[in-house]
Short mmCIF file of C-alpha atoms in Angstrom, two decimals:
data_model
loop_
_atom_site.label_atom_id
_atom_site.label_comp_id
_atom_site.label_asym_id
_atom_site.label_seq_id
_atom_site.Cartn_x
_atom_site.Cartn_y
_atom_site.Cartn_z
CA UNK L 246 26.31 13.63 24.97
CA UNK L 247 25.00 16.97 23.65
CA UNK L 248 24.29 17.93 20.29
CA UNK L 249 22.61 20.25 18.65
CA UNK L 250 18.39 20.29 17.50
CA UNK L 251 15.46 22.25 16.33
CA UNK L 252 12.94 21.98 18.75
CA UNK L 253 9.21 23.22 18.52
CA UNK L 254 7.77 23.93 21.94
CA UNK L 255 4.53 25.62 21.19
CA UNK L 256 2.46 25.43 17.91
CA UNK L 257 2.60 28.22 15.55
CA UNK L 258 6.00 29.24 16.61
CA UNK L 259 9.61 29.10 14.62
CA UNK L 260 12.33 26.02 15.28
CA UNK L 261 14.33 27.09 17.91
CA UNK L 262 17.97 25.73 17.45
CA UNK L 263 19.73 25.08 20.74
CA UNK L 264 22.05 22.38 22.63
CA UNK L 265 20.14 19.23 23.79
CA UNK L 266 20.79 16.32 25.84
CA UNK L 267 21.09 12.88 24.26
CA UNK L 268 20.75 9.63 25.91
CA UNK L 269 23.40 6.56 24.51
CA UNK L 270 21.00 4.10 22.78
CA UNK L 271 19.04 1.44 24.76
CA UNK L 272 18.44 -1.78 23.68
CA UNK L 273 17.35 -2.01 20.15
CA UNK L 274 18.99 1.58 19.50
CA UNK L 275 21.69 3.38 17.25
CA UNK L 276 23.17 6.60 17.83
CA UNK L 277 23.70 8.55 14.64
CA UNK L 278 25.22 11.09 13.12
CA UNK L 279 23.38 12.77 10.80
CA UNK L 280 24.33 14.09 7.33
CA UNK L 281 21.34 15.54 5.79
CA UNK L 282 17.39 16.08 6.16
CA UNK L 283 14.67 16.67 4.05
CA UNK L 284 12.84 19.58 5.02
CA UNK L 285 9.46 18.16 4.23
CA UNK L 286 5.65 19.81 4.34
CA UNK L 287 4.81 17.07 7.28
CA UNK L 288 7.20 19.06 9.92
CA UNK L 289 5.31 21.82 8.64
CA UNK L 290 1.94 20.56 9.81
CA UNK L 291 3.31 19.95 13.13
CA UNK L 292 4.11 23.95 13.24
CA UNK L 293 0.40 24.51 12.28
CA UNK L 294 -1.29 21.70 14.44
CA UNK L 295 -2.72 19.74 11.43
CA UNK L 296 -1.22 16.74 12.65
CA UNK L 297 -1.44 16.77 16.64
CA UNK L 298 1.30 15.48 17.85
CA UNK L 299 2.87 16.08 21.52
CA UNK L 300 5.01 19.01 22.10
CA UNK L 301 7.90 19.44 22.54
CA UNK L 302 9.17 17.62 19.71
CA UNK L 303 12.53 17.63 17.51
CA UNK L 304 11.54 18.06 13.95
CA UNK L 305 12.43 15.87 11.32
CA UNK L 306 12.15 12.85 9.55
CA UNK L 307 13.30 12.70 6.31
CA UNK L 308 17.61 11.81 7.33
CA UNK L 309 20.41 10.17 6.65
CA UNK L 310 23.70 9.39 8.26
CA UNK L 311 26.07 7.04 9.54
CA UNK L 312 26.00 5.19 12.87
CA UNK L 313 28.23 5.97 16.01
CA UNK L 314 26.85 3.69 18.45
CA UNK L 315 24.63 0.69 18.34
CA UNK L 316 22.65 -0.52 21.82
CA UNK L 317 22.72 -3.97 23.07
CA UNK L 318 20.81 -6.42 20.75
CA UNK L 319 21.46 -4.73 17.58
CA UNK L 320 22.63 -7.04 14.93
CA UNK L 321 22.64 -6.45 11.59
CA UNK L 322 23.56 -2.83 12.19
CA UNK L 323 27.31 -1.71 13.08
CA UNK L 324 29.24 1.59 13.69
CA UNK L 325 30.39 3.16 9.83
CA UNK L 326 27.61 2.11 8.55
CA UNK L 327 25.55 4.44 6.23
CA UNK L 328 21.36 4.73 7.06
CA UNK L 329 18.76 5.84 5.29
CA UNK L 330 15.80 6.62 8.25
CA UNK L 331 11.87 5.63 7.28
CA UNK L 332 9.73 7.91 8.38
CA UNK L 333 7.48 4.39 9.64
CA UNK L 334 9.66 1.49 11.28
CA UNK L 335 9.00 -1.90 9.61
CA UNK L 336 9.66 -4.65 12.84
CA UNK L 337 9.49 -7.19 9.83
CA UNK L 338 7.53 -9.55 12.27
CA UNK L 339 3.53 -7.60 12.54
CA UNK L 340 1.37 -8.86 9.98
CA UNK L 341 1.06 -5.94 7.91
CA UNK L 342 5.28 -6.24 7.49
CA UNK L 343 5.22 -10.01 6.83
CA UNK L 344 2.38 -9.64 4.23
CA UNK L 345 4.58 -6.80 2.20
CA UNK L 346 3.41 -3.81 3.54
CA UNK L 347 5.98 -2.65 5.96
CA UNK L 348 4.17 1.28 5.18
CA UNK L 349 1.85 -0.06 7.61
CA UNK L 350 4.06 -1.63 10.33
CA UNK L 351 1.94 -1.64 13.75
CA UNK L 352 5.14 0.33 15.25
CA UNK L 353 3.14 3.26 13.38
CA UNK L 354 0.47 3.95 15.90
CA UNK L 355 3.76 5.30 18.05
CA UNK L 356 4.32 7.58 15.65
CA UNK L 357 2.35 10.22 17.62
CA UNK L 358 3.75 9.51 21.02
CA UNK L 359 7.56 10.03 19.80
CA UNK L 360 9.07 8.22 22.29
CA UNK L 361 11.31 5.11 22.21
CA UNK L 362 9.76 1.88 20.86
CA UNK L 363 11.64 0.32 22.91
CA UNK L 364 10.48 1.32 26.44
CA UNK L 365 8.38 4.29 25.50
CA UNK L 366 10.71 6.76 27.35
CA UNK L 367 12.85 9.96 25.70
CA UNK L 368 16.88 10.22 24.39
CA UNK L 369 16.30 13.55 23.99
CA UNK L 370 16.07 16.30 27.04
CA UNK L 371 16.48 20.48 26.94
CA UNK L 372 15.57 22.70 29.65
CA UNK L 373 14.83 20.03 32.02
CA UNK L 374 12.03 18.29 29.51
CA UNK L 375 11.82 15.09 27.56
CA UNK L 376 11.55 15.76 23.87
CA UNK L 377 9.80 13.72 21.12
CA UNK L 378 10.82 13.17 18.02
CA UNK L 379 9.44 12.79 14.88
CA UNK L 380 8.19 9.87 13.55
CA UNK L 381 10.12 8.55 16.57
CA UNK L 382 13.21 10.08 14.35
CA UNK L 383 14.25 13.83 15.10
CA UNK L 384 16.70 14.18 11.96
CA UNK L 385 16.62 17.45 12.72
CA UNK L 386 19.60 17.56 14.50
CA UNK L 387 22.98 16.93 14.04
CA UNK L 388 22.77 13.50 16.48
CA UNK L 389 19.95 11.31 17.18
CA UNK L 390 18.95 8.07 18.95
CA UNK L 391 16.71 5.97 17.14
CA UNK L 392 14.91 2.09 16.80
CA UNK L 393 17.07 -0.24 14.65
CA UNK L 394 13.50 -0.66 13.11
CA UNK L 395 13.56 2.53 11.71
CA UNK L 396 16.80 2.37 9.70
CA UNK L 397 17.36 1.27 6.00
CA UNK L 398 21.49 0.42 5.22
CA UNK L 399 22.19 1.64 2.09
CA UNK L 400 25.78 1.86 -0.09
CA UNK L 401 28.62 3.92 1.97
CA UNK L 402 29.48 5.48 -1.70
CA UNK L 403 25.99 7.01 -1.87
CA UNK L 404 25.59 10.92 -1.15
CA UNK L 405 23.74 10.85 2.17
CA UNK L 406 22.14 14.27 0.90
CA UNK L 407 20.33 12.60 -1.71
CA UNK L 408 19.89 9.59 0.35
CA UNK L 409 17.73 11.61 2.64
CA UNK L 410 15.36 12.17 0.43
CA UNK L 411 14.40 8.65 -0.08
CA UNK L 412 13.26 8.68 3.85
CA UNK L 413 9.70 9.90 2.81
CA UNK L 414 9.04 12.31 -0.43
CA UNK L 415 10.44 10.21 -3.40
CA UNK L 416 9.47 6.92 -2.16
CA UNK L 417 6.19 8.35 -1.17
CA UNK L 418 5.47 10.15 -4.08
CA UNK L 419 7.19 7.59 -6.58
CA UNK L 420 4.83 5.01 -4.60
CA UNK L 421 2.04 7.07 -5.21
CA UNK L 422 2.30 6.77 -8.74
CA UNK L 423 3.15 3.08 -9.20
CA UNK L 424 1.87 1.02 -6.07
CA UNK L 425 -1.06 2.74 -4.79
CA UNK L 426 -2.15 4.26 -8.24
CA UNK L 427 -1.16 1.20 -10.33
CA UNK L 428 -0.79 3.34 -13.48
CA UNK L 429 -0.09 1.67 -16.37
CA UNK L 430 1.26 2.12 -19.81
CA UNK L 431 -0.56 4.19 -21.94
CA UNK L 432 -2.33 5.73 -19.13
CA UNK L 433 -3.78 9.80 -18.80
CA UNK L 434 -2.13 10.66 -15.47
CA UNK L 435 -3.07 14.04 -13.53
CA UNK L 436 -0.77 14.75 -10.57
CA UNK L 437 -2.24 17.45 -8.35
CA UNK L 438 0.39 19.52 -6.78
CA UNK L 439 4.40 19.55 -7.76
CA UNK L 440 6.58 19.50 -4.33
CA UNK L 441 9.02 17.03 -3.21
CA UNK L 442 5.93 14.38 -3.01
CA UNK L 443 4.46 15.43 -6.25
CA UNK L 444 7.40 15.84 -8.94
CA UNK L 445 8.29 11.86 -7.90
CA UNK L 446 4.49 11.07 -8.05
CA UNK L 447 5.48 12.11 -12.07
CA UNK L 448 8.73 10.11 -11.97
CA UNK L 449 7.10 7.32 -10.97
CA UNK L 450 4.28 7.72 -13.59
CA UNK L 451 6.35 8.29 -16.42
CA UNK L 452 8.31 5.18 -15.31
CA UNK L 453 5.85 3.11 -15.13
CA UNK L 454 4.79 4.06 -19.15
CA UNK L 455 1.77 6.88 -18.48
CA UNK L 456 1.38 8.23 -21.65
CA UNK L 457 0.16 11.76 -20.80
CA UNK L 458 1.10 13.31 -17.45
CA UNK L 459 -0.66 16.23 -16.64
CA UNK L 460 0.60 18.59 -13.27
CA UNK L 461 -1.73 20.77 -11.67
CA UNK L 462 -0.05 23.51 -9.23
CA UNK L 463 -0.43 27.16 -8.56
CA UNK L 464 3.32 28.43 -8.87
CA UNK L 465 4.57 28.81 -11.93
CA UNK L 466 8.39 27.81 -10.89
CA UNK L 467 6.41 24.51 -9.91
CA UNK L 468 4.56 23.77 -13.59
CA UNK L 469 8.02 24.09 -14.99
CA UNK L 470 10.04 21.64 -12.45
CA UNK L 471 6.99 19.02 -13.55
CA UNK L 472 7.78 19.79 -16.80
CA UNK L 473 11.81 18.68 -16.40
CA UNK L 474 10.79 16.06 -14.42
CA UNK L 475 8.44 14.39 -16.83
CA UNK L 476 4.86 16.16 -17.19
CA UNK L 477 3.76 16.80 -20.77
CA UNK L 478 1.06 19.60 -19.63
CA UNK L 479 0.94 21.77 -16.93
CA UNK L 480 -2.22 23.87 -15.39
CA UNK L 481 -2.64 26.45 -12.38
CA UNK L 482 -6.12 24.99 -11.25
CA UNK L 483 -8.72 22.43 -11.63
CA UNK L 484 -11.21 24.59 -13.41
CA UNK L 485 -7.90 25.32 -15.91
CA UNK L 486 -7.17 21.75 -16.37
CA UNK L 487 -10.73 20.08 -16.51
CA UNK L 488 -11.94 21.41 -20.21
CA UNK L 489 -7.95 20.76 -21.57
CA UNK L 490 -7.60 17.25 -20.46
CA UNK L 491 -11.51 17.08 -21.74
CA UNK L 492 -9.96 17.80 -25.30
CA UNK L 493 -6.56 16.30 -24.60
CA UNK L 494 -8.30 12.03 -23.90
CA UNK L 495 -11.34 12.78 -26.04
CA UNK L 496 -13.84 13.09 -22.98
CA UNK L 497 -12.42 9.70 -21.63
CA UNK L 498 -10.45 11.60 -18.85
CA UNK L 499 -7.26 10.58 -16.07
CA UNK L 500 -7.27 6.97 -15.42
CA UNK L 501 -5.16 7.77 -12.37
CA UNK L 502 -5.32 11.33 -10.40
CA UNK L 503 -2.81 11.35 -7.92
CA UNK L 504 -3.47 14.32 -4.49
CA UNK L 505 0.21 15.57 -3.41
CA UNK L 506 -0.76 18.86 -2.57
CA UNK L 507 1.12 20.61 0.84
CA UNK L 508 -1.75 20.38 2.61
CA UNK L 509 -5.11 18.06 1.57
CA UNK L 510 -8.60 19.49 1.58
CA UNK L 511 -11.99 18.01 1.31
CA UNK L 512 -13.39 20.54 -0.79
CA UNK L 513 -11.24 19.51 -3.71
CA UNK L 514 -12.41 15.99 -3.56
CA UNK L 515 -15.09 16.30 -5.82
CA UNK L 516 -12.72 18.30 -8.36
CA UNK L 517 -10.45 15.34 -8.71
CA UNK L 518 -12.57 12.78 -8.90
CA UNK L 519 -14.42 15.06 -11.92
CA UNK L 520 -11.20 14.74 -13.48
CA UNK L 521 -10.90 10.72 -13.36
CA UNK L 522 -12.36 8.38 -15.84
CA UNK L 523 -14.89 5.47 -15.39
CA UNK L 524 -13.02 3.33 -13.12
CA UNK L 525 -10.45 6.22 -12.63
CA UNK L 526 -8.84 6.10 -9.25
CA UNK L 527 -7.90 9.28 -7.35
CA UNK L 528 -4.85 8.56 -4.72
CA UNK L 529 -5.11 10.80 -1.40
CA UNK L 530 -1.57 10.94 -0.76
CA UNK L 531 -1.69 14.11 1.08
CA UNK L 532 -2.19 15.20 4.23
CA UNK L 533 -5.22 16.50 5.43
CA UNK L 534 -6.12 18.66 8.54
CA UNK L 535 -6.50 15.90 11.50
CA UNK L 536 -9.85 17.77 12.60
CA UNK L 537 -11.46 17.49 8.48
CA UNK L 538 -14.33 14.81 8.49
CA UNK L 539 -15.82 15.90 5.45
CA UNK L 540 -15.61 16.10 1.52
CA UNK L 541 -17.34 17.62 -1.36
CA UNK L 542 -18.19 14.77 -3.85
CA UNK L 543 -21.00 13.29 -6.00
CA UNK L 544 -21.61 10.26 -4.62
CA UNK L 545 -23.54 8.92 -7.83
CA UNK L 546 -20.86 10.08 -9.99
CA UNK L 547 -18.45 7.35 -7.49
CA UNK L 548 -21.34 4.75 -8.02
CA UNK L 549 -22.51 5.09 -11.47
CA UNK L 550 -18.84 5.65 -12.78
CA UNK L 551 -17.16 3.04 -10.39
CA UNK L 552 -14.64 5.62 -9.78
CA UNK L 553 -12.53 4.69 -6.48
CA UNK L 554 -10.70 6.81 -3.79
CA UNK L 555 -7.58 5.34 -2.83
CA UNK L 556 -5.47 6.07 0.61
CA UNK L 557 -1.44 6.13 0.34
CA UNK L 558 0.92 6.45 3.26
CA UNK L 559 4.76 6.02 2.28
CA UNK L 560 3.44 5.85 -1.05
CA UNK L 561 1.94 1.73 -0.11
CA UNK L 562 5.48 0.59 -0.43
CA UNK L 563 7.91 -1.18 1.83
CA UNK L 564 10.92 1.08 3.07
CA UNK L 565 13.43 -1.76 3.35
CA UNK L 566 12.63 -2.96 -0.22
CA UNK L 567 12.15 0.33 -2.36
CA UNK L 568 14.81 2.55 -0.80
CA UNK L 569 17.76 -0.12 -1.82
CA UNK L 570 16.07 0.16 -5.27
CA UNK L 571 15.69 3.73 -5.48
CA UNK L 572 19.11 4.43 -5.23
CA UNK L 573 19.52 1.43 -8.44
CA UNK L 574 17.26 3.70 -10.56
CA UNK L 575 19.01 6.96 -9.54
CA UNK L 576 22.68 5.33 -10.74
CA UNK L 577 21.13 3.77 -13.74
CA UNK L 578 19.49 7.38 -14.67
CA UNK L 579 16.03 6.53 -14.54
CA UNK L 580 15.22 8.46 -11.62
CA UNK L 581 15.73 12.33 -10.79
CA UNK L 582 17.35 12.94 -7.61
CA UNK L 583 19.85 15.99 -7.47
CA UNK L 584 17.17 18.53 -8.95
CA UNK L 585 15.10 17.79 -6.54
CA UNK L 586 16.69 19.51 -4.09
CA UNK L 587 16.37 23.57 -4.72
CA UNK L 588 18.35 24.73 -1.91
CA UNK L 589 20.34 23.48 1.12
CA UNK L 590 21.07 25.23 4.66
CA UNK L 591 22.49 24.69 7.77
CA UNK L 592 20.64 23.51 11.12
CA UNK L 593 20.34 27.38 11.68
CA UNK L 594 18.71 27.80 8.47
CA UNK L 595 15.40 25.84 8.96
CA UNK L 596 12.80 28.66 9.30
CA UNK L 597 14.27 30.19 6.35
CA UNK L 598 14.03 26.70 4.33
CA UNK L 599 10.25 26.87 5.29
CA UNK L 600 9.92 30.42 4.85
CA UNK L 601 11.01 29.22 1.10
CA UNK L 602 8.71 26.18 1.04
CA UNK L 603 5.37 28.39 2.00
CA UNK L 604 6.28 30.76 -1.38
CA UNK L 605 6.51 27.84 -3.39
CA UNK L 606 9.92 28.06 -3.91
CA UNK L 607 11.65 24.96 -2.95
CA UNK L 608 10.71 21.51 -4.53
CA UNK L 609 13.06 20.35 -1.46
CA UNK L 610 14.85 22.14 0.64
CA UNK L 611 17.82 19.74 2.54
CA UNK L 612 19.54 20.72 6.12
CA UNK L 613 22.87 20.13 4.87
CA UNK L 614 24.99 18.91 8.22
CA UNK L 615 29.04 19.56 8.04
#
């Protein structure tokens, strides 16, 4: 069938919409049509080369939909049903999946490759190529053909634009806050940068009882959104925050600084972990350049303070488990979803959603598919 995409075919260049090929599932596979993506910073890095994956590659990875087609094999997926797509599969079988963490399925290490699971071939074709897709997804188009593993069925009443946010930046961010951070009630929590991974990083914190949430971003329009969406205090920069939250714990500082910046770097290492406590953890949640080996910290400040540093991918939580229950916090009001997303376009519109995302003014922008 055909259907229509936004490709990238060099780095550094816009999405280029146009008409691609798609293959009917293989074994293992769904066809679906897509309702909605998340236009989130990680397509973005793709654009710039931070993360260095093959080219050329349909964007995407943060969709919803409902399935048209399932291959042979599938199962417990039929056609009508509503998806939710993680941005990692969980096989449920490796033993990262069967010991609970399904944000570290071994199907990840095809992430890069963006082929087909399956066989390790391409759906998707334009001007004579094979296309990958990413996070073996592509929800950057208005069809795609994906792994069963990579699919999360969710209620057929729930709006599939705010489902699609679930796919990575609330879960990720929300994770952030209460799996890989572990904050607690009464905790000091600092959250360093408010986009659509940060402002859940402060859901999550101020649902699991922090006591002082403290937002650290640049843009104005983004200390404000922390503020709706939970933060008590707000700051442009480290050097801003570092003497208030000084005053604000008595010296004691963050037991829990969380990283969600757009784009991680080393140099502000040492900034955040001058913000944590003794035994204050700092979460890297962010992305960092692929090429960046190196980071600015006092190594006898880690030691002598027993601060730790902390990796997060999908916010250490499991896909299959935490979107379901997402969506049960969003209908019983005790999680944000609708003003998370600023603005919504068309496929056509996705340069101009990250046009809006590089001025800092989107928290999310969606692809809104009719």
């Amino acid at each position: 069938m055909k259907t229509k995409a936004a490709v990238l075919w060099e780095p550094n260049t816009p999405w280029s919409i146009e008409e691609i090929e798609l293959d009917p599932p293989g074994r293992g596979e769904v066809l679906v049509k897509l309702a909605a993506s998340g236009l989130c910073h990680s397509d973005e890095h793709l654009v710039t080369g931070d993360i260095p994956f093959a080219l050329p590659i349909v964007g995407g990875h943060e969709g919803a939909g409902v399935v048209e087609q399932v291959g042979e094999g599938v199962s417990w997926i039929k056609v009508g049903d509503h998806v939710v797509f993680s941005f990692i599969p969980a096989c449920g079988l490796c033993p990262s999946c069967s010991t609970g963490h399904q944000n570290l399925c071994d199907l990840g290490a095809m992430l890069a490759a963006g082929m087909q699971v399956s066989d390790g071939t391409s759906r998707h074709h334009a001007r004579g190529e094979d296309l990958k897709i990413m996070c073996l997804l592509g929800s950057f188009a208005h069809h795609t053909v994906v792994n069963e593993a990579s699919c999360v069925k969710i209620d057929d009443d729930f709006p599939l634009e705010l489902a699609c946010l679930l796919g990575c930046g609330v879960v990720t961010g929300w994770g952030s806050a209460v799996y890989a951070a572990e904050v607690q009630p009464g905790d000091t929590v600092v959250v360093v940068g408010v986009g659509g991974i940060g402002a859940n990083a402060v859901q999550g914190a101020k649902l699991a009882g922090a006591k002082n949430i403290v937002a650290i971003d640049p843009v104005e329009f983004k200390r404000d959104m922390a503020m709706k969406f939970g933060a008590a205090h707000t700051f442009s920069s480290f050097d801003e925050a570092l003497p208030a939250l000084q005053e604000l714990t008595w010296g004691r500082m963050a037991d829990k600084v969380i990283m969600t910046m757009g784009i991680g770097s080393g140099e502000f290492l040492g900034s955040a972990l001058a913000l944590a406590s003794k035994r204050g953890r700092v979460v890297v949640t962010n992305i960092h350049p692929a090429a960046e080996y190196s980071a600015a910290i006092s190594l006898l400040d880690l030691t002598l303070m027993e601060k730790q540093v902390v990796g997060a991918v999908f916010g250490s939580g499991n896909p299959r488990a935490d979107i379901p229950k997402m969506i049960g916090l969003h209908r019983e009001g005790q999680l944000e979803l609708d003003g998370l997303i600023t603005n919504t376009y068309p496929l056509e519109g996705v340069n101009e959603g990250y046009e809006a995302m590089r001025a800092g003014a989107n928290i999310r922008g969606v692809l809104r598919y009719e």
